[in-house]
Amino acid sequence: MKKKSRKLTICATARRQFLIGASTIAVTACVDPRVLYAQEKRTRIILLGTKGGPTLTTRTGRSNASTLLLINDVPYVVDCGYGVSRQLINSGVSLDRLRYIFITHDHSDHDLEYGALLYNSWTTRQSPRVDAYGPIGLRRMTRNFFNYMKFDIDTRIVDEGIGDPRRQVTVHEFNRSGLVMQNQDVKVTSLRVRHPPITQSYAYRFDAKDRAVVISGDTAYAPELARFAKGADVLIHEAMYLPALEKLIQQNPAAKRLREHLLVSHTSTEDVGRIAAQAGVKTLVLTHFVPGDDASITDEQWIEGVRKNFAGSIVVGKDLMEI
Ligand SMILES: [Zn+2]
Ligand SMILES: [Zn+2]
């Protein structure tokens, strides 16, 4: 016999939660799963380091590359440029909470503090279990770091009665685009991007329940990245400001070779705008600024080229900024 009550219309993802009360309520609107997800912690993005390139500088106040996602309050650290441990603490995440690390590629501005971050989390005595993901070579790098610190680690294990950090980390390598990991909170996929001479350089996409976030890593203009980022809420993309590079060349003819390298392996602000427009993202966040140590470049200058091609929201990233 048909029920007299109005038809219950709910989204599939929200269905289970409403079945309990289905006999007593009539829901006519499609329930946004984001409302339900609000019971959990919303996905947060915090830029830990926004400078491109390996040099250290205090002029722009930018640390080397790293981005933090907090998904259901669990940290996902993408890249470990120098200073990442300190910046995590500065962002309010204590190192005993370290859980997931993702490396985009083997350039020092992205992985110089990878091993040290593992080490620093070990010294918290909580010995968190860490899963580290990255292109082929990450396992060797992890092993080499622990060998580099072997004397100290072996000494402390005996003297301080603490666990072995070499057992706390599990490395997951890959050498092609695809699914990287998935758990109840997020699905992470990778896309191989264009960063010669490095062939194993990747972008990551995090599809959480409430937000989809794409991080470009280091790449030249890559239309496939726009497809990869299709429909994402936030695209965090590296940015290169060409007029400043020309200034560099004029000051130093030897910079010509550096300029050539930068042009084939990074993305101009105009092209970042193109990618964001093609992807149709809501918010574009600029990061990994090249040059990253020129304090004279204003936010307006970083935005200018992007705006020619992208009409959405543009954020000029700053260290410890939350998006
Ligand atoms: Zn870089
Ligand atoms: Zn690079």
Tab-separated table of C-alpha atoms and ligand atoms in Angstrom:
chain	number	residue	atom	x	y	z
A	1	MET	CA	0.000	0.000	0.000
A	2	LYS	CA	1.291	3.418	-0.945
A	3	LYS	CA	2.129	5.832	1.820
A	4	LYS	CA	0.111	9.000	1.939
A	5	SER	CA	3.070	11.180	2.925
A	6	ARG	CA	4.977	13.332	0.442
A	7	LYS	CA	7.814	11.807	-1.458
A	8	LEU	CA	11.090	11.851	0.404
A	9	THR	CA	13.719	13.429	-1.844
A	10	ILE	CA	17.261	13.243	-0.588
A	11	CYS	CA	20.706	12.978	-2.110
A	12	ALA	CA	22.163	9.508	-2.190
A	13	THR	CA	25.085	10.508	-0.006
A	14	ALA	CA	22.754	11.880	2.635
A	15	ARG	CA	20.226	9.084	2.402
A	16	ARG	CA	21.545	6.898	5.170
A	17	GLN	CA	21.541	9.684	7.718
A	18	PHE	CA	17.907	10.476	7.021
A	19	LEU	CA	16.478	6.990	6.892
A	20	ILE	CA	16.286	6.859	10.663
A	21	GLY	CA	13.827	9.704	10.728
A	22	ALA	CA	12.153	8.969	7.403
A	23	SER	CA	8.881	7.818	8.919
A	24	THR	CA	8.373	11.050	10.788
A	25	ILE	CA	9.760	13.749	8.469
A	26	ALA	CA	9.210	14.765	4.898
A	27	VAL	CA	12.217	16.300	3.192
A	28	THR	CA	11.462	17.929	-0.110
A	29	ALA	CA	14.775	19.612	-0.881
A	30	CYS	CA	17.984	17.878	-1.848
A	31	VAL	CA	20.176	17.914	1.244
A	32	ASP	CA	23.630	19.312	0.664
A	33	PRO	CA	26.122	16.721	1.971
A	34	ARG	CA	28.304	19.632	3.031
A	35	VAL	CA	25.759	20.390	5.756
A	36	LEU	CA	26.174	16.914	7.105
A	37	TYR	CA	29.916	17.131	6.777
A	38	ALA	CA	29.893	20.235	8.961
A	39	GLN	CA	29.642	17.808	11.870
A	40	GLU	CA	33.184	16.814	10.996
A	41	LYS	CA	36.016	19.311	10.640
A	42	ARG	CA	36.012	21.328	7.419
A	43	THR	CA	38.985	21.092	5.093
A	44	ARG	CA	41.523	23.833	5.743
A	45	ILE	CA	44.398	24.940	3.525
A	46	ILE	CA	47.405	26.685	5.068
A	47	LEU	CA	50.349	27.846	2.977
A	48	LEU	CA	53.494	26.966	4.905
A	49	GLY	CA	56.060	28.136	2.362
A	50	THR	CA	55.403	30.134	-0.797
A	51	LYS	CA	58.854	30.780	-2.213
A	52	GLY	CA	60.123	29.105	-5.361
A	53	GLY	CA	63.754	28.064	-5.632
A	54	PRO	CA	66.308	26.787	-3.136
A	55	THR	CA	67.799	30.038	-1.842
A	56	LEU	CA	66.966	31.294	1.631
A	57	THR	CA	65.845	34.851	2.005
A	58	THR	CA	64.336	37.064	4.627
A	59	ARG	CA	63.566	39.849	2.169
A	60	THR	CA	60.165	38.572	1.126
A	61	GLY	CA	59.335	36.710	4.329
A	62	ARG	CA	58.674	33.590	2.293
A	63	SER	CA	59.714	30.109	3.377
A	64	ASN	CA	60.562	27.387	0.881
A	65	ALA	CA	57.779	25.413	-0.708
A	66	SER	CA	55.235	23.554	1.391
A	67	THR	CA	51.443	23.458	1.653
A	68	LEU	CA	49.344	22.009	4.461
A	69	LEU	CA	45.864	20.588	4.111
A	70	LEU	CA	43.939	19.734	7.257
A	71	ILE	CA	41.272	17.257	6.248
A	72	ASN	CA	38.977	16.274	9.100
A	73	ASP	CA	41.727	17.774	11.274
A	74	VAL	CA	44.406	15.375	9.991
A	75	PRO	CA	47.486	17.042	8.439
A	76	TYR	CA	48.460	16.314	4.835
A	77	VAL	CA	51.797	18.019	4.101
A	78	VAL	CA	52.575	18.607	0.424
A	79	ASP	CA	56.297	19.205	-0.103
A	80	CYS	CA	58.914	19.741	2.545
A	81	GLY	CA	61.036	22.741	1.639
A	82	TYR	CA	63.531	23.987	4.205
A	83	GLY	CA	61.676	25.331	7.243
A	84	VAL	CA	58.641	23.048	6.995
A	85	SER	CA	58.927	21.737	10.588
A	86	ARG	CA	58.998	25.237	12.042
A	87	GLN	CA	56.202	26.416	9.763
A	88	LEU	CA	53.997	23.481	10.776
A	89	ILE	CA	54.441	24.468	14.413
A	90	ASN	CA	53.764	28.110	13.505
A	91	SER	CA	50.542	27.034	11.815
A	92	GLY	CA	49.393	25.381	15.035
A	93	VAL	CA	50.129	21.786	14.087
A	94	SER	CA	52.431	20.069	16.560
A	95	LEU	CA	54.857	17.610	15.011
A	96	ASP	CA	53.451	14.634	16.899
A	97	ARG	CA	50.403	15.017	14.639
A	98	LEU	CA	52.366	14.401	11.437
A	99	ARG	CA	50.546	11.708	9.446
A	100	TYR	CA	50.771	12.104	5.641
A	101	ILE	CA	53.521	13.578	3.459
A	102	PHE	CA	53.348	14.077	-0.309
A	103	ILE	CA	56.399	15.053	-2.355
A	104	THR	CA	55.810	16.540	-5.820
A	105	HIS	CA	59.354	16.060	-7.168
A	106	ASP	CA	62.982	15.785	-6.200
A	107	HIS	CA	64.106	19.410	-6.158
A	108	SER	CA	65.586	20.652	-2.920
A	109	ASP	CA	63.109	23.507	-2.521
A	110	HIS	CA	60.475	20.748	-2.221
A	111	ASP	CA	62.219	18.034	-0.238
A	112	LEU	CA	65.295	19.361	1.586
A	113	GLU	CA	63.569	19.036	4.964
A	114	TYR	CA	61.668	15.830	4.198
A	115	GLY	CA	63.984	13.639	6.256
A	116	ALA	CA	64.391	16.233	8.982
A	117	LEU	CA	60.605	16.536	9.307
A	118	LEU	CA	60.385	12.778	9.879
A	119	TYR	CA	63.186	13.071	12.402
A	120	ASN	CA	61.600	16.041	14.180
A	121	SER	CA	58.288	14.231	14.520
A	122	TRP	CA	60.147	11.238	15.974
A	123	THR	CA	61.729	13.385	18.686
A	124	THR	CA	58.265	14.296	19.988
A	125	ARG	CA	58.337	10.803	21.499
A	126	GLN	CA	54.840	10.117	20.182
A	127	SER	CA	56.406	8.317	17.214
A	128	PRO	CA	53.480	8.963	14.901
A	129	ARG	CA	53.000	6.575	12.032
A	130	VAL	CA	53.737	8.441	8.804
A	131	ASP	CA	52.833	7.505	5.252
A	132	ALA	CA	54.973	9.293	2.669
A	133	TYR	CA	53.985	9.402	-1.000
A	134	GLY	CA	56.038	10.563	-3.947
A	135	PRO	CA	57.690	9.745	-7.232
A	136	ILE	CA	60.146	6.939	-7.582
A	137	GLY	CA	63.320	7.712	-5.643
A	138	LEU	CA	61.546	8.600	-2.399
A	139	ARG	CA	62.327	5.248	-0.798
A	140	ARG	CA	66.019	5.643	-1.557
A	141	MET	CA	65.976	9.194	-0.241
A	142	THR	CA	64.295	8.071	2.985
A	143	ARG	CA	66.818	5.286	3.486
A	144	ASN	CA	69.702	7.647	2.749
A	145	PHE	CA	68.458	10.169	5.281
A	146	PHE	CA	68.230	7.554	8.020
A	147	ASN	CA	71.741	6.384	7.125
A	148	TYR	CA	72.954	9.982	7.342
A	149	MET	CA	71.564	10.181	10.889
A	150	LYS	CA	72.296	6.551	11.815
A	151	PHE	CA	74.792	7.219	14.603
A	152	ASP	CA	72.528	9.716	16.340
A	153	ILE	CA	69.394	7.583	15.931
A	154	ASP	CA	71.041	4.406	17.218
A	155	THR	CA	72.492	6.333	20.162
A	156	ARG	CA	69.175	7.856	21.160
A	157	ILE	CA	67.269	4.587	20.865
A	158	VAL	CA	69.608	3.129	23.522
A	159	ASP	CA	70.125	6.226	25.689
A	160	GLU	CA	66.552	7.456	25.688
A	161	GLY	CA	64.673	4.209	25.301
A	162	ILE	CA	62.616	5.432	22.364
A	163	GLY	CA	61.323	3.598	19.314
A	164	ASP	CA	63.037	3.266	15.972
A	165	PRO	CA	62.029	6.074	13.565
A	166	ARG	CA	62.859	3.848	10.606
A	167	ARG	CA	59.796	1.804	11.522
A	168	GLN	CA	57.494	4.784	11.794
A	169	VAL	CA	57.485	5.694	8.106
A	170	THR	CA	56.011	3.779	5.185
A	171	VAL	CA	57.036	5.001	1.756
A	172	HIS	CA	54.706	4.692	-1.225
A	173	GLU	CA	56.348	5.378	-4.589
A	174	PHE	CA	54.731	5.783	-7.989
A	175	ASN	CA	55.956	6.550	-11.489
A	176	ARG	CA	52.783	7.541	-13.315
A	177	SER	CA	49.631	9.565	-12.931
A	178	GLY	CA	46.720	8.010	-11.073
A	179	LEU	CA	45.275	7.153	-7.688
A	180	VAL	CA	47.785	7.802	-4.904
A	181	MET	CA	45.767	6.961	-1.811
A	182	GLN	CA	42.250	6.935	-0.488
A	183	ASN	CA	40.728	6.814	2.975
A	184	GLN	CA	37.381	7.683	4.504
A	185	ASP	CA	38.102	11.413	4.328
A	186	VAL	CA	39.825	11.982	1.011
A	187	LYS	CA	40.856	10.583	-2.352
A	188	VAL	CA	44.257	11.729	-3.608
A	189	THR	CA	45.251	11.491	-7.268
A	190	SER	CA	48.359	12.606	-9.105
A	191	LEU	CA	49.121	13.994	-12.542
A	192	ARG	CA	52.530	13.956	-14.142
A	193	VAL	CA	53.377	17.527	-15.118
A	194	ARG	CA	56.068	19.229	-17.237
A	195	HIS	CA	59.183	20.187	-15.334
A	196	PRO	CA	62.269	19.339	-17.397
A	197	PRO	CA	64.826	18.019	-16.889
A	198	ILE	CA	62.907	16.202	-14.141
A	199	THR	CA	60.515	13.674	-15.658
A	200	GLN	CA	58.959	12.510	-12.379
A	201	SER	CA	57.218	15.700	-11.317
A	202	TYR	CA	53.591	15.589	-10.180
A	203	ALA	CA	50.567	17.660	-9.314
A	204	TYR	CA	48.180	16.376	-6.646
A	205	ARG	CA	44.431	16.566	-6.383
A	206	PHE	CA	42.699	16.120	-3.012
A	207	ASP	CA	39.005	15.343	-3.225
A	208	ALA	CA	37.691	15.712	0.298
A	209	LYS	CA	33.999	15.561	1.139
A	210	ASP	CA	33.600	19.311	1.333
A	211	ARG	CA	36.345	20.621	-0.957
A	212	ALA	CA	38.464	19.671	-3.964
A	213	VAL	CA	41.959	21.125	-3.928
A	214	VAL	CA	44.642	20.861	-6.619
A	215	ILE	CA	48.314	21.648	-6.068
A	216	SER	CA	50.303	22.102	-9.289
A	217	GLY	CA	53.781	21.327	-8.001
A	218	ASP	CA	56.410	22.719	-10.366
A	219	THR	CA	55.338	22.746	-13.981
A	220	ALA	CA	55.515	24.593	-17.248
A	221	TYR	CA	52.213	25.480	-18.891
A	222	ALA	CA	50.360	22.159	-19.065
A	223	PRO	CA	46.809	22.034	-20.517
A	224	GLU	CA	46.414	18.549	-19.036
A	225	LEU	CA	46.641	20.169	-15.619
A	226	ALA	CA	43.519	22.196	-16.456
A	227	ARG	CA	41.651	18.969	-17.185
A	228	PHE	CA	43.004	17.430	-13.978
A	229	ALA	CA	41.811	20.448	-11.978
A	230	LYS	CA	38.375	20.604	-13.634
A	231	GLY	CA	35.737	21.695	-11.175
A	232	ALA	CA	38.110	21.986	-8.213
A	233	ASP	CA	37.232	24.546	-5.565
A	234	VAL	CA	40.812	25.707	-5.164
A	235	LEU	CA	43.791	25.522	-7.518
A	236	ILE	CA	47.130	26.278	-5.882
A	237	HIS	CA	49.514	27.007	-8.742
A	238	GLU	CA	53.127	28.045	-9.034
A	239	ALA	CA	53.757	31.461	-10.625
A	240	MET	CA	56.619	33.072	-12.489
A	241	TYR	CA	56.816	36.822	-13.123
A	242	LEU	CA	58.564	37.331	-16.442
A	243	PRO	CA	59.360	41.084	-16.243
A	244	ALA	CA	61.439	40.445	-13.106
A	245	LEU	CA	63.388	37.738	-14.915
A	246	GLU	CA	64.259	40.221	-17.656
A	247	LYS	CA	65.521	42.562	-14.961
A	248	LEU	CA	67.704	39.750	-13.628
A	249	ILE	CA	69.219	39.144	-17.046
A	250	GLN	CA	70.095	42.803	-17.474
A	251	GLN	CA	71.894	42.800	-14.147
A	252	ASN	CA	73.697	39.543	-14.732
A	253	PRO	CA	74.358	38.100	-18.210
A	254	ALA	CA	75.159	34.718	-16.620
A	255	ALA	CA	71.514	34.541	-15.618
A	256	LYS	CA	70.634	33.825	-19.259
A	257	ARG	CA	70.934	30.093	-18.740
A	258	LEU	CA	68.833	30.232	-15.579
A	259	ARG	CA	66.217	32.181	-17.520
A	260	GLU	CA	66.124	29.518	-20.234
A	261	HIS	CA	65.646	26.814	-17.614
A	262	LEU	CA	62.895	28.762	-15.889
A	263	LEU	CA	61.014	29.398	-19.120
A	264	VAL	CA	60.738	25.728	-20.074
A	265	SER	CA	59.966	24.411	-16.602
A	266	HIS	CA	57.724	26.989	-14.922
A	267	THR	CA	54.495	28.861	-15.718
A	268	SER	CA	54.144	32.583	-16.382
A	269	THR	CA	51.385	34.449	-14.578
A	270	GLU	CA	49.480	34.820	-17.881
A	271	ASP	CA	49.529	31.064	-18.420
A	272	VAL	CA	48.515	30.368	-14.807
A	273	GLY	CA	45.412	32.435	-15.587
A	274	ARG	CA	44.785	30.319	-18.697
A	275	ILE	CA	44.968	27.076	-16.719
A	276	ALA	CA	42.647	28.378	-13.982
A	277	ALA	CA	40.123	29.572	-16.590
A	278	GLN	CA	40.218	26.289	-18.513
A	279	ALA	CA	39.801	24.340	-15.283
A	280	GLY	CA	36.894	26.519	-14.203
A	281	VAL	CA	38.094	26.669	-10.600
A	282	LYS	CA	36.479	29.053	-8.137
A	283	THR	CA	39.636	30.217	-6.435
A	284	LEU	CA	43.190	30.404	-7.726
A	285	VAL	CA	45.981	30.668	-5.176
A	286	LEU	CA	49.408	31.753	-6.407
A	287	THR	CA	52.403	30.215	-4.684
A	288	HIS	CA	55.993	29.108	-5.386
A	289	PHE	CA	56.863	32.592	-6.565
A	290	VAL	CA	59.701	32.886	-9.072
A	291	PRO	CA	61.613	34.996	-8.437
A	292	GLY	CA	60.836	34.406	-4.786
A	293	ASP	CA	63.305	36.789	-3.274
A	294	ASP	CA	62.384	40.019	-5.024
A	295	ALA	CA	60.443	42.055	-2.477
A	296	SER	CA	59.808	44.828	-5.014
A	297	ILE	CA	57.187	42.783	-6.897
A	298	THR	CA	53.776	43.829	-5.626
A	299	ASP	CA	50.653	41.689	-5.260
A	300	GLU	CA	49.098	43.712	-8.091
A	301	GLN	CA	51.989	42.774	-10.354
A	302	TRP	CA	51.580	39.085	-9.530
A	303	ILE	CA	47.861	39.349	-10.307
A	304	GLU	CA	48.094	41.537	-13.431
A	305	GLY	CA	49.049	38.808	-15.902
A	306	VAL	CA	46.703	36.237	-14.366
A	307	ARG	CA	43.737	38.602	-14.584
A	308	LYS	CA	44.093	38.879	-18.361
A	309	ASN	CA	42.852	35.310	-18.651
A	310	PHE	CA	41.008	34.426	-15.432
A	311	ALA	CA	37.952	36.177	-14.007
A	312	GLY	CA	37.623	34.201	-10.762
A	313	SER	CA	38.997	34.875	-7.318
A	314	ILE	CA	42.803	35.264	-7.190
A	315	VAL	CA	44.789	34.991	-3.971
A	316	VAL	CA	48.447	36.021	-3.823
A	317	GLY	CA	49.748	33.477	-1.354
A	318	LYS	CA	51.604	34.438	1.808
A	319	ASP	CA	53.231	32.190	4.369
A	320	LEU	CA	50.773	30.941	7.002
A	321	MET	CA	47.829	32.298	5.067
A	322	GLU	CA	44.725	30.145	5.415
A	323	ILE	CA	42.392	29.615	2.481
B	1	ZN	ZN	60.426	24.489	-6.969
B	2	ZN	ZN	61.306	22.071	-9.277
